[in-house]
Short mmCIF file of C-alpha atoms and ligand atoms in Angstrom, two decimals:
data_model
loop_
_atom_site.label_atom_id
_atom_site.label_comp_id
_atom_site.label_asym_id
_atom_site.label_seq_id
_atom_site.Cartn_x
_atom_site.Cartn_y
_atom_site.Cartn_z
CA UNK A 1 84.46 106.89 91.38
CA UNK A 2 86.72 108.41 93.90
CA UNK A 3 90.47 107.59 93.92
CA UNK A 4 93.71 108.82 95.40
CA UNK A 5 95.97 110.03 92.45
CA UNK A 6 99.74 110.63 92.38
CA UNK A 7 100.10 114.35 90.74
CA UNK A 8 103.68 115.21 91.81
CA UNK A 9 106.27 113.19 93.57
CA UNK A 10 106.24 114.03 97.23
CA UNK A 11 103.06 116.26 96.86
CA UNK A 12 100.13 115.04 98.99
CA UNK A 13 97.89 112.46 96.88
CA UNK A 14 94.98 114.17 95.06
CA UNK A 15 91.69 112.39 96.37
CA UNK A 16 89.28 113.24 93.21
CA UNK A 17 86.79 111.71 90.83
CA UNK A 18 88.26 109.51 88.19
CA UNK A 19 86.66 107.30 85.53
CA UNK A 20 85.84 103.87 86.57
CA UNK A 21 88.36 101.09 85.51
CA UNK A 22 87.46 99.54 81.80
CA UNK A 23 86.93 95.77 81.89
CA UNK A 24 89.24 93.61 79.76
CA UNK A 25 88.20 90.42 78.08
CA UNK A 26 90.43 88.38 80.47
CA UNK A 27 89.97 90.76 83.59
CA UNK A 28 87.64 91.36 86.27
CA UNK A 29 86.59 94.54 88.23
CA UNK A 30 86.63 94.44 91.86
CA UNK A 31 84.71 96.64 94.49
CA UNK A 32 87.62 97.41 96.85
CA UNK A 33 86.79 96.63 100.40
CA UNK A 34 90.23 97.06 101.90
CA UNK A 35 93.72 97.93 100.81
CA UNK A 36 96.86 97.97 102.83
CA UNK A 37 99.03 101.05 102.91
CA UNK A 38 102.67 99.85 102.47
CA UNK A 39 106.23 101.33 102.27
CA UNK A 40 106.29 100.55 98.41
CA UNK A 41 103.42 103.19 98.02
CA UNK A 42 105.76 105.52 99.93
CA UNK A 43 108.71 104.75 97.58
CA UNK A 44 106.53 105.44 94.33
CA UNK A 45 105.21 108.55 95.89
CA UNK A 46 108.66 109.80 96.60
CA UNK A 47 109.66 109.07 92.93
CA UNK A 48 112.01 106.45 94.01
CA UNK A 49 113.09 103.63 91.46
CA UNK A 50 114.15 105.83 88.43
CA UNK A 51 117.62 104.13 88.93
CA UNK A 52 115.97 100.80 88.27
CA UNK A 53 113.92 102.33 85.33
CA UNK A 54 111.02 101.63 87.78
CA UNK A 55 109.68 105.25 88.84
CA UNK A 56 106.14 105.89 88.91
CA UNK A 57 104.72 108.55 86.64
CA UNK A 58 102.19 111.19 87.74
CA UNK A 59 98.65 110.08 87.01
CA UNK A 60 99.04 106.90 88.92
CA UNK A 61 96.40 105.57 91.41
CA UNK A 62 98.60 103.87 93.89
CA UNK A 63 97.43 100.97 96.28
CA UNK A 64 98.52 97.45 95.40
CA UNK A 65 97.22 95.26 98.54
CA UNK A 66 93.43 95.25 97.87
CA UNK A 67 90.81 92.48 98.64
CA UNK A 68 87.21 92.90 97.59
CA UNK A 69 84.17 91.63 95.75
CA UNK A 70 84.09 91.08 92.00
CA UNK A 71 81.32 93.26 90.33
CA UNK A 72 82.12 92.75 86.53
CA UNK A 73 83.65 89.68 84.64
CA UNK A 74 85.29 89.78 81.25
CA UNK A 75 83.90 87.67 78.58
CA UNK A 76 86.77 85.14 78.52
CA UNK A 77 86.96 84.52 82.24
CA UNK A 78 85.18 81.28 83.07
CA UNK A 79 86.06 80.45 86.78
CA UNK A 80 85.28 83.63 88.51
CA UNK A 81 81.77 85.06 88.88
CA UNK A 82 80.18 88.42 90.07
CA UNK A 83 80.05 88.32 93.98
CA UNK A 84 83.23 86.27 94.42
CA UNK A 85 85.62 87.65 96.94
CA UNK A 86 89.23 87.93 95.89
CA UNK A 87 92.51 89.37 96.90
CA UNK A 88 94.81 90.91 94.14
CA UNK A 89 98.47 90.19 94.09
CA UNK A 90 100.71 93.28 93.20
CA UNK A 91 102.96 91.29 91.02
CA UNK A 92 100.48 90.78 88.06
CA UNK A 93 101.37 87.83 85.59
CA UNK A 94 100.34 87.16 82.03
CA UNK A 95 99.70 83.59 82.85
CA UNK A 96 101.13 82.35 79.62
CA UNK A 97 104.79 83.05 79.35
CA UNK A 98 107.58 80.57 80.23
CA UNK A 99 107.98 81.83 83.83
CA UNK A 100 104.11 81.73 84.36
CA UNK A 101 103.67 78.30 83.13
CA UNK A 102 106.26 76.87 85.49
CA UNK A 103 104.71 78.72 88.59
CA UNK A 104 106.93 81.73 88.71
CA UNK A 105 104.31 84.38 87.69
CA UNK A 106 106.08 86.76 89.95
CA UNK A 107 108.95 87.06 87.62
CA UNK A 108 106.51 87.07 84.57
CA UNK A 109 108.32 88.41 81.19
CA UNK A 110 105.22 88.40 79.20
CA UNK A 111 104.00 91.70 77.47
CA UNK A 112 101.64 92.61 80.20
CA UNK A 113 101.28 94.93 83.31
CA UNK A 114 103.58 93.58 85.99
CA UNK A 115 102.89 95.79 89.07
CA UNK A 116 99.56 96.74 90.25
CA UNK A 117 99.33 100.32 91.20
CA UNK A 118 102.76 101.23 89.73
CA UNK A 119 101.95 101.41 86.30
CA UNK A 120 99.40 103.49 84.19
CA UNK A 121 98.04 100.10 82.73
CA UNK A 122 97.48 98.81 86.07
CA UNK A 123 95.76 101.61 88.25
CA UNK A 124 95.81 100.83 91.84
CA UNK A 125 93.37 100.36 94.63
CA UNK A 126 93.36 103.37 96.66
CA UNK A 127 89.81 103.72 94.69
CA UNK A 128 86.35 102.52 94.92
CA UNK A 129 87.26 99.96 92.19
CA UNK A 130 90.19 98.30 90.89
CA UNK A 131 90.79 96.20 87.72
CA UNK A 132 92.56 92.87 87.71
CA UNK A 133 93.95 91.80 84.34
CA UNK A 134 94.48 87.96 83.38
CA UNK A 135 92.07 87.23 86.14
CA UNK A 136 92.15 83.56 86.11
CA UNK A 137 95.86 83.30 86.67
CA UNK A 138 96.15 86.30 89.05
CA UNK A 139 93.02 86.43 91.31
CA UNK A 140 93.53 84.91 94.72
CA UNK A 141 90.11 83.33 95.82
CA UNK A 142 89.39 83.93 99.36
CA UNK A 143 87.81 81.28 101.69
CA UNK A 144 84.49 82.24 103.36
CA UNK A 145 84.84 83.94 106.76
CA UNK A 146 88.37 85.63 105.91
CA UNK A 147 87.82 89.52 106.44
CA UNK A 148 88.95 91.74 103.64
CA UNK A 149 90.87 93.90 106.34
CA UNK A 150 92.99 90.84 107.23
CA UNK A 151 93.58 89.85 103.78
CA UNK A 152 94.73 93.59 103.03
CA UNK A 153 97.12 93.15 105.68
CA UNK A 154 98.52 90.19 104.18
CA UNK A 155 99.45 92.66 101.44
CA UNK A 156 102.53 92.40 99.50
CA UNK A 157 104.38 91.87 102.87
CA UNK A 158 103.06 88.54 103.86
CA UNK A 159 103.47 87.21 100.30
CA UNK A 160 106.90 88.60 99.88
CA UNK A 161 107.93 87.31 103.40
CA UNK A 162 106.46 83.86 102.57
CA UNK A 163 108.24 83.46 99.18
CA UNK A 164 111.28 84.97 100.74
CA UNK A 165 111.75 82.48 103.58
CA UNK A 166 110.20 79.33 102.16
CA UNK A 167 110.89 79.39 98.48
CA UNK A 168 113.96 81.59 98.15
CA UNK A 169 115.81 80.94 101.30
CA UNK A 170 114.48 77.37 101.79
CA UNK A 171 114.12 77.93 105.53
CA UNK A 172 113.55 74.96 107.68
CA UNK A 173 112.07 74.23 111.07
CA UNK A 174 114.56 74.76 114.01
CA UNK A 175 116.87 77.19 111.90
CA UNK A 176 117.59 80.76 113.31
CA UNK A 177 116.32 83.64 111.10
CA UNK A 178 117.42 87.48 111.54
CA UNK A 179 114.95 89.93 110.58
CA UNK A 180 116.47 93.46 110.07
CA UNK A 181 113.87 95.98 110.10
CA UNK A 182 110.45 95.51 111.83
CA UNK A 183 108.08 97.34 109.66
CA UNK A 184 105.32 95.70 107.77
CA UNK A 185 107.40 93.13 105.98
CA UNK A 186 109.66 92.48 108.88
CA UNK A 187 106.92 91.69 111.23
CA UNK A 188 105.20 89.47 108.56
CA UNK A 189 108.58 87.61 108.18
CA UNK A 190 108.50 87.09 111.93
CA UNK A 191 105.07 85.44 111.77
CA UNK A 192 105.95 83.48 108.68
CA UNK A 193 109.33 82.14 110.21
CA UNK A 194 107.30 81.00 113.36
CA UNK A 195 104.65 79.32 111.34
CA UNK A 196 107.62 77.52 109.72
CA UNK A 197 108.99 76.59 112.98
CA UNK A 198 112.01 78.53 112.98
CA UNK A 199 113.39 80.73 115.57
CA UNK A 200 113.62 84.58 115.17
CA UNK A 201 115.99 87.41 116.03
CA UNK A 202 114.27 90.66 115.41
CA UNK A 203 116.44 93.72 114.64
CA UNK A 204 115.39 97.52 114.84
CA UNK A 205 116.37 100.78 116.24
CA UNK A 206 112.87 101.48 117.70
CA UNK A 207 111.75 100.23 120.85
CA UNK A 208 108.10 100.26 119.79
CA UNK A 209 108.83 98.09 116.91
CA UNK A 210 110.76 95.63 118.96
CA UNK A 211 107.89 95.47 121.32
CA UNK A 212 105.63 94.38 118.48
CA UNK A 213 108.21 92.04 117.09
CA UNK A 214 108.17 90.45 120.79
CA UNK A 215 104.43 90.00 120.79
CA UNK A 216 104.46 88.42 117.44
CA UNK A 217 106.67 85.81 118.78
CA UNK A 218 110.34 86.98 117.96
CA UNK A 219 112.62 84.87 120.41
CA UNK A 220 115.41 87.58 120.66
CA UNK A 221 115.37 91.24 120.30
CA UNK A 222 118.44 93.28 119.24
CA UNK A 223 118.41 97.11 119.49
CA UNK A 224 120.57 98.45 116.72
CA UNK A 225 121.01 101.81 118.06
CA UNK A 226 122.42 100.34 121.59
CA UNK A 227 124.54 97.41 120.17
CA UNK A 228 126.42 95.94 117.16
CA UNK A 229 123.81 93.85 115.62
CA UNK A 230 126.20 91.67 113.86
CA UNK A 231 127.97 90.73 116.99
CA UNK A 232 124.72 90.40 118.95
CA UNK A 233 123.06 88.01 116.52
CA UNK A 234 126.03 85.81 116.20
CA UNK A 235 126.11 85.60 119.98
CA UNK A 236 122.41 84.67 120.62
CA UNK A 237 122.54 82.13 117.41
CA UNK A 238 125.96 80.75 118.48
CA UNK A 239 127.77 81.45 115.09
CA UNK A 240 125.22 83.40 112.98
CA UNK A 241 121.84 83.15 111.50
CA UNK A 242 120.99 80.12 108.91
CA UNK A 243 118.92 82.79 107.18
CA UNK A 244 118.69 86.69 107.23
CA UNK A 245 116.22 89.09 105.78
CA UNK A 246 116.96 92.94 105.11
CA UNK A 247 113.36 93.95 105.22
CA UNK A 248 114.36 97.71 104.98
CA UNK A 249 116.63 98.24 102.21
CA UNK A 250 119.18 100.62 103.39
CA UNK A 251 122.93 99.99 102.96
CA UNK A 252 123.64 99.65 106.74
CA UNK A 253 120.77 97.08 107.22
CA UNK A 254 121.64 95.20 103.90
CA UNK A 255 125.27 94.77 105.01
CA UNK A 256 124.32 93.74 108.69
CA UNK A 257 122.11 91.08 107.35
CA UNK A 258 124.82 89.71 105.02
CA UNK A 259 127.34 89.73 107.95
CA UNK A 260 125.12 88.15 110.42
CA UNK A 261 124.71 84.82 108.70
CA UNK A 262 126.79 81.84 109.64
CA UNK A 263 129.11 79.98 107.00
CA UNK A 264 126.82 78.70 103.98
CA UNK A 265 123.83 80.94 105.23
CA UNK A 266 121.46 82.84 103.06
CA UNK A 267 120.83 86.51 102.90
CA UNK A 268 117.47 87.57 101.42
CA UNK A 269 116.99 91.04 100.17
CA UNK A 270 113.33 92.00 100.38
CA UNK A 271 113.53 95.80 100.94
CA UNK A 272 114.14 98.25 98.00
CA UNK A 273 116.68 100.86 98.59
CA UNK A 274 116.29 104.64 98.92
CA UNK A 275 117.72 107.63 97.20
CA UNK A 276 120.65 107.17 99.32
CA UNK A 277 121.63 103.85 97.87
CA UNK A 278 119.84 104.23 94.50
CA UNK A 279 119.67 100.50 94.06
CA UNK A 280 123.52 99.91 94.81
CA UNK A 281 125.13 98.47 97.89
CA UNK A 282 128.73 97.58 98.43
CA UNK A 283 129.19 94.13 100.13
CA UNK A 284 131.79 92.09 101.73
CA UNK A 285 132.26 89.95 98.73
CA UNK A 286 135.51 88.31 99.75
CA UNK A 287 134.05 87.34 103.00
CA UNK A 288 130.99 86.01 101.31
CA UNK A 289 132.96 83.93 98.97
CA UNK A 290 135.11 82.61 101.83
CA UNK A 291 132.07 81.43 103.80
CA UNK A 292 130.00 80.39 100.85
CA UNK A 293 127.24 82.85 101.62
CA UNK A 294 124.15 83.28 99.32
CA UNK A 295 122.66 86.40 98.43
CA UNK A 296 119.08 86.12 96.97
CA UNK A 297 116.28 88.53 96.01
CA UNK A 298 112.57 87.98 96.48
CA UNK A 299 109.75 89.88 95.04
CA UNK A 300 106.13 89.27 95.95
CA UNK A 301 104.86 85.60 95.39
CA UNK A 302 103.78 83.72 92.49
CA UNK A 303 100.01 83.71 92.49
CA UNK A 304 99.92 79.99 92.05
CA UNK A 305 101.75 79.83 95.64
CA UNK A 306 98.79 81.67 97.29
CA UNK A 307 96.74 78.70 98.33
CA UNK A 308 99.74 77.58 100.56
CA UNK A 309 99.72 81.00 102.26
CA UNK A 310 95.98 80.96 102.80
CA UNK A 311 96.27 77.45 104.39
CA UNK A 312 98.66 79.03 106.93
CA UNK A 313 95.96 82.01 107.42
CA UNK A 314 93.14 79.40 107.82
CA UNK A 315 95.03 77.20 110.19
CA UNK A 316 95.80 80.44 112.31
CA UNK A 317 99.50 79.69 111.97
CA UNK A 318 99.63 83.48 110.97
CA UNK A 319 97.44 86.22 111.90
CA UNK A 320 97.91 89.41 109.70
CA UNK A 321 95.08 91.13 111.28
CA UNK A 322 97.04 91.40 114.43
CA UNK A 323 99.50 93.67 112.68
CA UNK A 324 96.93 96.29 111.75
CA UNK A 325 97.53 99.15 114.02
CA UNK A 326 95.00 101.53 112.23
CA UNK A 327 92.42 101.64 109.60
CA UNK A 328 91.78 104.71 107.79
CA UNK A 329 89.39 106.12 105.00
CA UNK A 330 90.51 106.88 101.47
CA UNK A 331 90.72 110.65 102.28
CA UNK A 332 93.24 110.01 105.05
CA UNK A 333 95.59 107.88 102.68
CA UNK A 334 97.61 110.89 101.67
CA UNK A 335 98.60 111.81 105.16
CA UNK A 336 99.20 108.30 106.42
CA UNK A 337 101.62 108.06 103.37
CA UNK A 338 103.48 111.14 104.34
CA UNK A 339 103.67 109.95 107.89
CA UNK A 340 106.04 107.23 106.60
CA UNK A 341 108.67 109.85 105.74
CA UNK A 342 109.46 110.27 109.46
CA UNK A 343 109.02 106.51 110.08
CA UNK A 344 105.97 107.63 112.17
CA UNK A 345 103.83 104.37 111.52
CA UNK A 346 103.82 101.20 113.48
CA UNK A 347 102.73 97.91 112.14
CA UNK A 348 100.37 97.89 109.20
CA UNK A 349 97.72 100.40 108.36
CA UNK A 350 94.79 99.50 106.07
CA UNK A 351 92.47 101.76 104.19
CA UNK A 352 88.89 100.38 104.18
CA UNK A 353 85.91 101.63 102.14
ZN1 LIG B 401 103.85 85.56 82.29
ZN1 LIG B 402 103.00 96.30 99.43
#
């Protein structure tokens, strides 16, 4: 089959023939119909993450936001059949460790691949086929009539945004959310916040991104290239956001996000840092202590929460398809990944087969 393979960090992915995935007894093989292209792919491609022992090795097939049709089923899998349509979560779980058993499969500690498309034992979906291990726990069954392209646009960004705002920050209707960075995950957070009944301040330095944020329902826009975003957010929210998300992962957006919350507010870190921060950002800890500010992390979403997110999708409360600004072929993936280096992408781009 054809796939886009990482040969060397920062060098164009190699679209080439590779062996088809091998089927585990508890896994399924899926014909990829669509797969989102994500900033996490870009981080992996650039070789970021070594500071967290998380760098992706050459030989990796990237692509962690796929949806498609099951074409082969392992002998121990009982609830999934050939022909079923599924989405694959990027945060793979073993299904049997202590965290998986209580519904937190996104922080699974089992002896098992944990990140689809980022580990050699979990090759990704910029390919004609992809393998999903522990499929009964991990597979997200798709309702009829939901397009693979839209589900691929859900990607890790909607899953992460939903988990971040709902489960991690405990966002409630009527509260103010600040979203720093209106790329894929930031725009997803805006839609999720709206669906949860919150009010949104969107922050970016790009007018084009703020335009999209406004279309998706952001109540207030802050151009951080023109004004101090912390002061601006405190102004429009009358004292600070209840919840703030750093959807980018650079030191400045992280600190701005922490500083813009009201007393007892919550900052959620979603963006992973670049090689400028190497995973370390200094924070105003005395101020955070004084105002009882919470700092929480969010990574993906437990696969067991997928039905909540899919019901938002089915009720049209969120519309990930509206974030898709471009669909590309497998051959175009290397170039679109490279375009992210200069932040030359807006919204979500999806590979379709
Ligand atoms: Zn587990
Ligand atoms: Zn992603």
